[in-house]
Each structure stands twice: as structure tokens, then as C-alpha cells.
């Protein structure tokens, strides 16, 4: 509905026009500026904010899985986290990465087309150095990889891409597969120059070395699953599913077959380092319990029963005589 001016406002506006304080041209320009918004057809925003947020959630889960995998493989402190997510053209992505870097081109059936996992040379060098037994404390540059180094990195990143299955499971059943590893961005072409791509940037910290890991996801590759990135689909997939009776029975049977350590603790003693260093065969360490006191039986690290030590069929044994009630803290009530 157009704004209606009062008589006083109309008089004030006419007075300003007559005095020259306000020019008619300025009013027209202001109106045009408010109603017209520039749009670059070469850089079309083809993903909605909602879809971008859901892709971000996928890669936040992937970052947690990658942190666990890197830590286990490299045996050092590793932290991977999502830094940013934006949609740009493929040309802008190629121009934003170093001239020499690690480019893992991969497919993800049933999606068509290829995608890119770009790893900063500092991160790739740290992974390579740790894998070969080094400390990964210096920032090296990968000018040219030997066949052995390339093979090591290919195997490492192929396993890393495999962890994409779980985060994407609620959207599509992807099967990531590494196609090739390149070091020169000019040698790969996964999309046209003006094609819109989503670039997910992860920050990877390995020991004292940190760098970026970028995922380039072309719109043409994600197009089949874009409708599933809506909030409605996301919430429906997040609903809690009730387990069937046969699933519950199978789970109970698996738990019953799990093995746990059982320890009969005769007693405890505390000695100083000097006494410990002078221990010899025949020395006696006095425990905090007598022969008449019950034996504490632990399941795992929990004290569960009291027992009596003895012999059964020629072997040392412990007979359970009572159970230990666990104390309940206030916050557990």
C-alpha cells in the first residue's frame, strides 16, 4: 500500500522543492536505488541459504570423523573443523588455490560428474612426514612427488574420502572413489569456468602445522540431491525410529556375549619408592585387609561384589557372598 502523506508533510515537501533544498532528480534516484538490485548472471546463486546450512552440517559431521581418522593414523594431535562454506564459480575456485597443491579428484556414485578435495601443501607434507615416521614440525613444499610419496598420499586420501558415506547417509547413499591425484590445478577440469560450485573449507591442524582442506562440489553434480537438502526432508530423516523386537533381542544377545574383566582384589598397600627399589624375593608386603575380611570383586573398574577366597577343584577361586550397592550421587537421582 503506498504511503499517504499528511497535509503538513505535503506543505513541507513543496517548501523544500521551492527553496532548492531538495531536487526532484535526487528523489527519483533514491527511489530507483531502493527498488533495483544488481544481479550478476555469470555468478548465479543456485543454492538457497537453507541448502547451504544443511551442507555445512554434513561437513561438520565429516570434520569430526576426519579428526578421529587423522589422529589414529598419524598418532599425533589433530583437529579438523569447518571454517566457511560459499558458492562461487569454478574459475574463482581455481584462482583461489595455490599453483602447486594436492588435488584429489573423486566421484561419488550415484551422483554424476567429478568433485575435488584440495589439500594445502603444508597439510599434505605433514601427513606424508608423519606417515614416514617424521615429527611433522616443519612446513615443506611439494614441488614434485615421487611415485612412493604419491602412492602413500593416494591411499591416505582415498580412505579419508570413504568417511563421506556416513555424513551424507541421510541425503544419499554415496560411494566416494578417488579417481586421480594431481598437483597442478591447470590439469583438472571438473566443471565449466562459469559453473556454480560450493566450496567447503576445513581447517586442519596437525601438531604445530595447520592448513586448509577445500571441497569443490559443482552444482551439476549435486543437482539430483538438492531437493533432499531441504529442512522438511532433513527433519523427517531425523525422526527417532522405534526398534523392532527382533532387533532388541539381537542387541541383547550381542551384549550378553561381550567379555569383561573380573578381578578379585585381596587388598591394597602403599610403599615408598625406597622400599620398592629394595624389594627382594621373600619380602612380605602387608595389605590393608586380614584373612577374615571379604575379598573385593571388580567387574571392569567397578566394585560389584564381596567374596571369600578359596580353592575349587584344585584351583584358586573366589566365592561371591554379597553384592555391593552403588552409591547414587545427587545429580543421578
mmCIF file of C-alpha atoms in Angstrom:
data_model
loop_
_atom_site.group_PDB
_atom_site.id
_atom_site.type_symbol
_atom_site.label_atom_id
_atom_site.label_comp_id
_atom_site.label_asym_id
_atom_site.label_seq_id
_atom_site.Cartn_x
_atom_site.Cartn_y
_atom_site.Cartn_z
ATOM 1 C CA UNK A 1 0.000 0.000 0.000
ATOM 2 C CA UNK A 2 1.521 3.420 -0.974
ATOM 3 C CA UNK A 3 2.409 5.754 1.874
ATOM 4 C CA UNK A 4 -0.138 8.598 2.390
ATOM 5 C CA UNK A 5 1.327 11.975 3.344
ATOM 6 C CA UNK A 6 -0.449 14.369 5.688
ATOM 7 C CA UNK A 7 -1.194 17.955 4.653
ATOM 8 C CA UNK A 8 1.656 19.266 6.835
ATOM 9 C CA UNK A 9 4.126 16.860 5.191
ATOM 10 C CA UNK A 10 2.947 17.894 1.709
ATOM 11 C CA UNK A 11 3.418 21.579 2.578
ATOM 12 C CA UNK A 12 6.911 20.910 3.969
ATOM 13 C CA UNK A 13 7.891 18.962 0.837
ATOM 14 C CA UNK A 14 6.656 21.703 -1.519
ATOM 15 C CA UNK A 15 8.514 24.303 0.559
ATOM 16 C CA UNK A 16 11.774 22.296 0.278
ATOM 17 C CA UNK A 17 11.367 21.987 -3.503
ATOM 18 C CA UNK A 18 10.725 25.685 -3.936
ATOM 19 C CA UNK A 19 13.721 26.626 -1.774
ATOM 20 C CA UNK A 20 16.043 24.222 -3.610
ATOM 21 C CA UNK A 21 16.914 22.146 -0.552
ATOM 22 C CA UNK A 22 15.562 19.039 -2.258
ATOM 23 C CA UNK A 23 15.905 18.377 -6.004
ATOM 24 C CA UNK A 24 13.400 16.226 -7.904
ATOM 25 C CA UNK A 25 16.314 14.275 -9.501
ATOM 26 C CA UNK A 26 17.535 13.170 -6.067
ATOM 27 C CA UNK A 27 14.132 11.790 -5.168
ATOM 28 C CA UNK A 28 13.958 9.795 -8.424
ATOM 29 C CA UNK A 29 17.473 8.376 -7.933
ATOM 30 C CA UNK A 30 16.668 7.425 -4.354
ATOM 31 C CA UNK A 31 13.520 5.593 -5.447
ATOM 32 C CA UNK A 32 15.414 3.722 -8.190
ATOM 33 C CA UNK A 33 18.167 2.780 -5.770
ATOM 34 C CA UNK A 34 15.680 1.249 -3.357
ATOM 35 C CA UNK A 35 13.782 -0.749 -5.985
ATOM 36 C CA UNK A 36 16.626 -2.020 -8.189
ATOM 37 C CA UNK A 37 19.124 -4.684 -7.147
ATOM 38 C CA UNK A 38 22.120 -5.644 -9.262
ATOM 39 C CA UNK A 39 22.323 -9.300 -10.314
ATOM 40 C CA UNK A 40 25.318 -10.964 -11.913
ATOM 41 C CA UNK A 41 24.052 -13.657 -14.296
ATOM 42 C CA UNK A 42 27.579 -15.079 -14.603
ATOM 43 C CA UNK A 43 27.593 -15.766 -10.860
ATOM 44 C CA UNK A 44 24.114 -17.074 -10.193
ATOM 45 C CA UNK A 45 23.339 -18.117 -6.615
ATOM 46 C CA UNK A 46 21.924 -21.567 -7.317
ATOM 47 C CA UNK A 47 21.892 -22.864 -3.728
ATOM 48 C CA UNK A 48 19.491 -21.463 -1.148
ATOM 49 C CA UNK A 49 20.662 -20.471 2.337
ATOM 50 C CA UNK A 50 18.794 -23.469 3.747
ATOM 51 C CA UNK A 51 20.644 -25.860 1.436
ATOM 52 C CA UNK A 52 23.966 -24.234 2.292
ATOM 53 C CA UNK A 53 23.281 -24.687 6.020
ATOM 54 C CA UNK A 54 22.461 -28.375 5.554
ATOM 55 C CA UNK A 55 25.607 -28.967 3.500
ATOM 56 C CA UNK A 56 27.519 -27.276 6.314
ATOM 57 C CA UNK A 57 26.008 -29.727 8.819
ATOM 58 C CA UNK A 58 27.104 -32.645 6.649
ATOM 59 C CA UNK A 59 30.702 -31.456 6.627
ATOM 60 C CA UNK A 60 30.716 -30.623 10.334
ATOM 61 C CA UNK A 61 29.991 -34.313 10.945
ATOM 62 C CA UNK A 62 32.642 -35.229 8.381
ATOM 63 C CA UNK A 63 35.186 -32.977 10.124
ATOM 64 C CA UNK A 64 34.656 -34.901 13.386
ATOM 65 C CA UNK A 65 35.162 -38.239 11.615
ATOM 66 C CA UNK A 66 38.247 -36.884 9.862
ATOM 67 C CA UNK A 67 39.706 -35.704 13.192
ATOM 68 C CA UNK A 68 39.404 -39.223 14.611
ATOM 69 C CA UNK A 69 40.856 -40.850 11.476
ATOM 70 C CA UNK A 70 43.807 -38.456 11.197
ATOM 71 C CA UNK A 71 44.625 -38.809 14.902
ATOM 72 C CA UNK A 72 44.626 -42.623 14.709
ATOM 73 C CA UNK A 73 46.690 -42.773 11.522
ATOM 74 C CA UNK A 74 49.231 -40.051 12.336
ATOM 75 C CA UNK A 75 49.448 -40.677 16.116
ATOM 76 C CA UNK A 76 49.568 -37.005 16.980
ATOM 77 C CA UNK A 77 47.251 -34.165 17.951
ATOM 78 C CA UNK A 78 44.844 -33.379 15.095
ATOM 79 C CA UNK A 79 41.891 -31.001 14.932
ATOM 80 C CA UNK A 80 39.696 -30.570 11.833
ATOM 81 C CA UNK A 81 36.848 -28.046 11.765
ATOM 82 C CA UNK A 82 34.629 -26.284 9.226
ATOM 83 C CA UNK A 83 35.758 -22.712 8.569
ATOM 84 C CA UNK A 84 33.458 -21.476 5.814
ATOM 85 C CA UNK A 85 31.102 -22.507 3.050
ATOM 86 C CA UNK A 86 30.353 -20.390 -0.003
ATOM 87 C CA UNK A 87 29.127 -20.700 -3.571
ATOM 88 C CA UNK A 88 31.368 -19.254 -6.252
ATOM 89 C CA UNK A 89 32.276 -20.024 -9.860
ATOM 90 C CA UNK A 90 34.681 -22.829 -10.692
ATOM 91 C CA UNK A 91 37.091 -20.266 -12.178
ATOM 92 C CA UNK A 92 37.219 -18.387 -8.869
ATOM 93 C CA UNK A 93 37.927 -21.627 -7.012
ATOM 94 C CA UNK A 94 40.876 -22.487 -9.282
ATOM 95 C CA UNK A 95 42.308 -18.974 -8.867
ATOM 96 C CA UNK A 96 41.998 -19.119 -5.060
ATOM 97 C CA UNK A 97 44.168 -22.226 -4.541
ATOM 98 C CA UNK A 98 47.987 -22.375 -4.713
ATOM 99 C CA UNK A 99 49.727 -23.064 -8.030
ATOM 100 C CA UNK A 100 51.194 -26.226 -6.519
ATOM 101 C CA UNK A 101 48.883 -28.166 -4.246
ATOM 102 C CA UNK A 102 47.342 -31.608 -3.738
ATOM 103 C CA UNK A 103 44.159 -32.102 -5.751
ATOM 104 C CA UNK A 104 42.202 -35.290 -5.168
ATOM 105 C CA UNK A 105 39.645 -35.721 -7.951
ATOM 106 C CA UNK A 106 36.901 -38.134 -6.925
ATOM 107 C CA UNK A 107 33.477 -39.408 -7.885
ATOM 108 C CA UNK A 108 30.558 -40.215 -5.589
ATOM 109 C CA UNK A 109 28.085 -42.591 -7.213
ATOM 110 C CA UNK A 110 25.163 -42.292 -7.816
ATOM 111 C CA UNK A 111 25.996 -38.594 -8.334
ATOM 112 C CA UNK A 112 27.265 -37.767 -11.803
ATOM 113 C CA UNK A 113 30.370 -35.796 -12.526
ATOM 114 C CA UNK A 114 33.543 -35.319 -10.527
ATOM 115 C CA UNK A 115 34.412 -33.330 -7.405
ATOM 116 C CA UNK A 116 37.671 -32.103 -5.888
ATOM 117 C CA UNK A 117 39.275 -32.369 -2.472
ATOM 118 C CA UNK A 118 42.110 -29.824 -2.392
ATOM 119 C CA UNK A 119 44.666 -30.217 0.407
ATOM 120 C CA UNK A 120 47.075 -27.423 1.262
ATOM 121 C CA UNK A 121 50.728 -28.456 0.664
ATOM 122 C CA UNK A 122 51.617 -27.818 4.333
ATOM 123 C CA UNK A 123 48.935 -30.284 5.477
ATOM 124 C CA UNK A 124 49.885 -32.846 2.823
ATOM 125 C CA UNK A 125 53.573 -32.551 3.742
ATOM 126 C CA UNK A 126 52.775 -33.008 7.452
ATOM 127 C CA UNK A 127 50.716 -36.127 6.667
ATOM 128 C CA UNK A 128 53.490 -37.522 4.486
ATOM 129 C CA UNK A 129 56.179 -36.778 7.089
ATOM 130 C CA UNK A 130 54.193 -38.343 9.958
ATOM 131 C CA UNK A 131 53.357 -41.412 7.868
ATOM 132 C CA UNK A 132 57.059 -41.928 7.138
ATOM 133 C CA UNK A 133 57.980 -41.574 10.822
ATOM 134 C CA UNK A 134 58.947 -37.908 10.946
ATOM 135 C CA UNK A 135 57.888 -35.280 13.508
ATOM 136 C CA UNK A 136 55.878 -33.064 11.104
ATOM 137 C CA UNK A 137 57.215 -29.868 12.666
ATOM 138 C CA UNK A 138 58.370 -28.064 9.517
ATOM 139 C CA UNK A 139 56.431 -26.625 6.594
ATOM 140 C CA UNK A 140 57.645 -28.209 3.386
ATOM 141 C CA UNK A 141 56.689 -27.574 -0.212
ATOM 142 C CA UNK A 142 55.661 -30.358 -2.547
ATOM 143 C CA UNK A 143 57.199 -29.461 -5.888
ATOM 144 C CA UNK A 144 57.161 -32.929 -7.372
ATOM 145 C CA UNK A 145 56.122 -36.153 -5.673
ATOM 146 C CA UNK A 146 57.982 -39.399 -6.097
ATOM 147 C CA UNK A 147 55.967 -42.486 -7.017
ATOM 148 C CA UNK A 148 56.210 -43.751 -3.437
ATOM 149 C CA UNK A 149 55.089 -40.427 -1.931
ATOM 150 C CA UNK A 150 52.207 -40.122 -4.401
ATOM 151 C CA UNK A 151 51.123 -43.690 -3.645
ATOM 152 C CA UNK A 152 51.164 -43.023 0.117
ATOM 153 C CA UNK A 153 49.063 -39.869 -0.235
ATOM 154 C CA UNK A 154 46.637 -41.544 -2.653
ATOM 155 C CA UNK A 155 45.961 -44.373 -0.206
ATOM 156 C CA UNK A 156 45.615 -41.949 2.699
ATOM 157 C CA UNK A 157 43.161 -39.610 0.968
ATOM 158 C CA UNK A 158 41.209 -42.488 -0.576
ATOM 159 C CA UNK A 159 40.478 -43.695 2.974
ATOM 160 C CA UNK A 160 39.662 -40.119 4.034
ATOM 161 C CA UNK A 161 37.058 -39.800 1.281
ATOM 162 C CA UNK A 162 35.463 -43.053 2.430
ATOM 163 C CA UNK A 163 34.266 -41.293 5.592
ATOM 164 C CA UNK A 164 31.925 -39.130 3.488
ATOM 165 C CA UNK A 165 29.421 -42.002 3.367
ATOM 166 C CA UNK A 166 28.194 -41.571 6.948
ATOM 167 C CA UNK A 167 27.531 -37.776 6.957
ATOM 168 C CA UNK A 168 25.760 -37.937 3.583
ATOM 169 C CA UNK A 169 23.689 -41.011 4.514
ATOM 170 C CA UNK A 170 20.556 -39.031 5.366
ATOM 171 C CA UNK A 171 20.682 -37.346 1.937
ATOM 172 C CA UNK A 172 22.016 -40.035 -0.409
ATOM 173 C CA UNK A 173 23.900 -43.328 -0.270
ATOM 174 C CA UNK A 174 27.165 -42.101 -1.770
ATOM 175 C CA UNK A 175 30.104 -44.267 -2.797
ATOM 176 C CA UNK A 176 33.141 -41.937 -2.903
ATOM 177 C CA UNK A 177 36.051 -43.155 -5.027
ATOM 178 C CA UNK A 178 39.362 -41.415 -5.675
ATOM 179 C CA UNK A 179 39.990 -41.072 -9.417
ATOM 180 C CA UNK A 180 43.330 -39.307 -9.594
ATOM 181 C CA UNK A 181 45.766 -37.166 -7.610
ATOM 182 C CA UNK A 182 47.219 -34.059 -9.253
ATOM 183 C CA UNK A 183 49.485 -31.237 -8.084
ATOM 184 C CA UNK A 184 48.707 -28.647 -10.791
ATOM 185 C CA UNK A 185 45.220 -27.038 -10.866
ATOM 186 C CA UNK A 186 45.522 -26.464 -14.618
ATOM 187 C CA UNK A 187 45.471 -30.224 -15.229
ATOM 188 C CA UNK A 188 41.956 -30.743 -13.875
ATOM 189 C CA UNK A 189 38.617 -29.583 -15.236
ATOM 190 C CA UNK A 190 35.608 -30.859 -13.293
ATOM 191 C CA UNK A 191 33.244 -28.049 -14.362
ATOM 192 C CA UNK A 192 32.963 -25.173 -16.823
ATOM 193 C CA UNK A 193 34.571 -21.875 -15.861
ATOM 194 C CA UNK A 194 31.253 -20.161 -15.018
ATOM 195 C CA UNK A 195 29.645 -23.181 -13.341
ATOM 196 C CA UNK A 196 28.494 -22.536 -9.763
ATOM 197 C CA UNK A 197 30.282 -24.657 -7.183
ATOM 198 C CA UNK A 198 30.022 -24.970 -3.424
ATOM 199 C CA UNK A 199 33.395 -24.665 -1.710
ATOM 200 C CA UNK A 200 33.569 -26.129 1.789
ATOM 201 C CA UNK A 201 36.704 -25.025 3.636
ATOM 202 C CA UNK A 202 38.043 -27.095 6.526
ATOM 203 C CA UNK A 203 40.922 -26.088 8.765
ATOM 204 C CA UNK A 204 43.223 -28.989 9.630
ATOM 205 C CA UNK A 205 45.741 -28.683 12.448
ATOM 206 C CA UNK A 206 48.315 -31.487 12.663
ATOM 207 C CA UNK A 207 50.677 -30.936 15.570
ATOM 208 C CA UNK A 208 52.085 -27.436 15.035
ATOM 209 C CA UNK A 209 51.187 -27.339 11.334
ATOM 210 C CA UNK A 210 47.850 -26.004 10.090
ATOM 211 C CA UNK A 211 46.331 -25.525 6.660
ATOM 212 C CA UNK A 212 43.132 -25.695 4.667
ATOM 213 C CA UNK A 213 41.294 -28.575 3.048
ATOM 214 C CA UNK A 214 38.810 -27.401 0.396
ATOM 215 C CA UNK A 215 35.986 -29.443 -1.119
ATOM 216 C CA UNK A 216 34.764 -28.219 -4.520
ATOM 217 C CA UNK A 217 31.235 -29.521 -5.223
ATOM 218 C CA UNK A 218 29.809 -28.485 -8.625
ATOM 219 C CA UNK A 219 26.103 -27.681 -8.793
ATOM 220 C CA UNK A 220 25.640 -30.089 -11.699
ATOM 221 C CA UNK A 221 26.920 -32.948 -9.517
ATOM 222 C CA UNK A 222 24.722 -32.127 -6.509
ATOM 223 C CA UNK A 223 21.620 -31.287 -8.549
ATOM 224 C CA UNK A 224 19.947 -34.736 -8.112
ATOM 225 C CA UNK A 225 20.080 -34.478 -4.282
ATOM 226 C CA UNK A 226 19.380 -30.747 -3.886
ATOM 227 C CA UNK A 227 15.675 -31.325 -3.050
ATOM 228 C CA UNK A 228 16.766 -33.633 -0.207
ATOM 229 C CA UNK A 229 18.745 -30.787 1.349
ATOM 230 C CA UNK A 230 15.530 -29.039 2.394
ATOM 231 C CA UNK A 231 14.623 -28.655 6.051
ATOM 232 C CA UNK A 232 11.471 -30.804 5.618
ATOM 233 C CA UNK A 233 13.449 -33.767 4.320
ATOM 234 C CA UNK A 234 16.171 -33.213 6.928
ATOM 235 C CA UNK A 235 13.706 -33.247 9.838
ATOM 236 C CA UNK A 236 11.875 -36.313 8.532
ATOM 237 C CA UNK A 237 15.134 -38.221 8.350
ATOM 238 C CA UNK A 238 16.000 -37.091 11.870
ATOM 239 C CA UNK A 239 12.928 -38.723 13.436
ATOM 240 C CA UNK A 240 13.631 -41.383 16.041
ATOM 241 C CA UNK A 241 12.837 -44.864 14.779
ATOM 242 C CA UNK A 242 11.450 -47.479 17.139
ATOM 243 C CA UNK A 243 13.471 -50.690 17.258
ATOM 244 C CA UNK A 244 11.702 -53.897 16.340
ATOM 245 C CA UNK A 245 11.547 -56.753 18.904
ATOM 246 C CA UNK A 246 13.925 -58.929 16.863
ATOM 247 C CA UNK A 247 16.443 -56.042 16.744
ATOM 248 C CA UNK A 248 16.213 -55.637 20.536
ATOM 249 C CA UNK A 249 16.744 -59.391 21.077
ATOM 250 C CA UNK A 250 19.735 -59.414 18.730
ATOM 251 C CA UNK A 251 21.232 -56.440 20.575
ATOM 252 C CA UNK A 252 20.698 -58.093 23.982
ATOM 253 C CA UNK A 253 22.346 -61.313 22.764
ATOM 254 C CA UNK A 254 25.358 -59.366 21.500
ATOM 255 C CA UNK A 255 25.692 -57.579 24.851
ATOM 256 C CA UNK A 256 25.461 -60.881 26.756
ATOM 257 C CA UNK A 257 28.369 -62.271 24.712
ATOM 258 C CA UNK A 258 30.592 -59.271 25.466
ATOM 259 C CA UNK A 259 33.624 -60.131 27.588
ATOM 260 C CA UNK A 260 34.509 -58.074 30.664
ATOM 261 C CA UNK A 261 37.456 -58.494 33.054
ATOM 262 C CA UNK A 262 36.694 -59.770 36.587
ATOM 263 C CA UNK A 263 39.323 -59.067 39.269
ATOM 264 C CA UNK A 264 39.419 -60.382 42.852
ATOM 265 C CA UNK A 265 41.334 -57.838 44.917
ATOM 266 C CA UNK A 266 42.837 -59.304 48.074
ATOM 267 C CA UNK A 267 43.888 -55.919 49.412
ATOM 268 C CA UNK A 268 45.940 -52.807 48.866
ATOM 269 C CA UNK A 269 49.227 -51.472 50.175
ATOM 270 C CA UNK A 270 51.214 -48.266 49.863
ATOM 271 C CA UNK A 271 55.018 -48.213 49.983
ATOM 272 C CA UNK A 272 57.577 -45.556 49.219
ATOM 273 C CA UNK A 273 59.990 -45.629 46.300
ATOM 274 C CA UNK A 274 62.956 -46.556 48.510
ATOM 275 C CA UNK A 275 61.204 -49.692 49.785
ATOM 276 C CA UNK A 276 60.101 -50.572 46.291
ATOM 277 C CA UNK A 277 63.651 -50.380 44.945
ATOM 278 C CA UNK A 278 64.969 -52.667 47.681
ATOM 279 C CA UNK A 279 62.287 -55.384 47.342
ATOM 280 C CA UNK A 280 63.717 -58.879 47.093
ATOM 281 C CA UNK A 281 62.464 -62.460 46.948
ATOM 282 C CA UNK A 282 60.983 -63.468 50.290
ATOM 283 C CA UNK A 283 59.982 -59.950 51.372
ATOM 284 C CA UNK A 284 56.456 -59.519 52.714
ATOM 285 C CA UNK A 285 54.142 -56.620 51.871
ATOM 286 C CA UNK A 286 51.414 -56.094 54.458
ATOM 287 C CA UNK A 287 47.993 -55.443 52.913
ATOM 288 C CA UNK A 288 45.201 -53.349 54.388
ATOM 289 C CA UNK A 289 42.995 -56.459 54.900
ATOM 290 C CA UNK A 290 43.172 -59.561 57.076
ATOM 291 C CA UNK A 291 42.359 -63.159 56.137
ATOM 292 C CA UNK A 292 38.909 -62.786 57.696
ATOM 293 C CA UNK A 293 37.997 -59.715 55.626
ATOM 294 C CA UNK A 294 35.998 -60.314 52.431
ATOM 295 C CA UNK A 295 37.653 -60.034 49.033
ATOM 296 C CA UNK A 296 36.527 -57.189 46.778
ATOM 297 C CA UNK A 297 35.451 -58.392 43.331
ATOM 298 C CA UNK A 298 35.617 -55.851 40.496
ATOM 299 C CA UNK A 299 33.890 -56.085 37.118
ATOM 300 C CA UNK A 300 35.836 -53.775 34.839
ATOM 301 C CA UNK A 301 36.765 -50.896 37.134
ATOM 302 C CA UNK A 302 33.571 -51.092 39.235
ATOM 303 C CA UNK A 303 33.389 -52.775 42.651
ATOM 304 C CA UNK A 304 30.423 -55.152 42.324
ATOM 305 C CA UNK A 305 30.685 -57.985 44.918
ATOM 306 C CA UNK A 306 32.236 -59.178 48.164
ATOM 307 C CA UNK A 307 33.692 -62.653 48.101
ATOM 308 C CA UNK A 308 35.647 -65.271 50.010
ATOM 309 C CA UNK A 309 38.911 -66.666 48.624
ATOM 310 C CA UNK A 310 39.308 -70.420 48.500
ATOM 311 C CA UNK A 311 40.017 -73.454 46.320
ATOM 312 C CA UNK A 312 37.662 -75.191 43.895
ATOM 313 C CA UNK A 313 38.694 -78.451 42.139
ATOM 314 C CA UNK A 314 42.324 -77.787 42.874
ATOM 315 C CA UNK A 315 42.298 -74.224 41.538
ATOM 316 C CA UNK A 316 42.213 -70.868 43.289
ATOM 317 C CA UNK A 317 38.677 -69.457 43.323
ATOM 318 C CA UNK A 318 36.526 -66.777 44.896
ATOM 319 C CA UNK A 319 33.004 -67.375 46.134
ATOM 320 C CA UNK A 320 30.545 -64.438 45.914
ATOM 321 C CA UNK A 321 28.924 -63.821 49.289
ATOM 322 C CA UNK A 322 27.210 -60.429 48.785
ATOM 323 C CA UNK A 323 26.738 -57.624 46.291
ATOM 324 C CA UNK A 324 27.911 -54.043 46.661
ATOM 325 C CA UNK A 325 25.236 -51.384 46.276
ATOM 326 C CA UNK A 326 26.413 -48.421 44.234
ATOM 327 C CA UNK A 327 26.092 -45.007 45.822
ATOM 328 C CA UNK A 328 23.877 -42.646 43.861
ATOM 329 C CA UNK A 329 25.026 -39.052 43.606
ATOM 330 C CA UNK A 330 22.528 -36.221 43.850
ATOM 331 C CA UNK A 331 22.756 -35.433 40.131
ATOM 332 C CA UNK A 332 21.965 -39.067 39.242
ATOM 333 C CA UNK A 333 18.745 -39.207 41.289
#
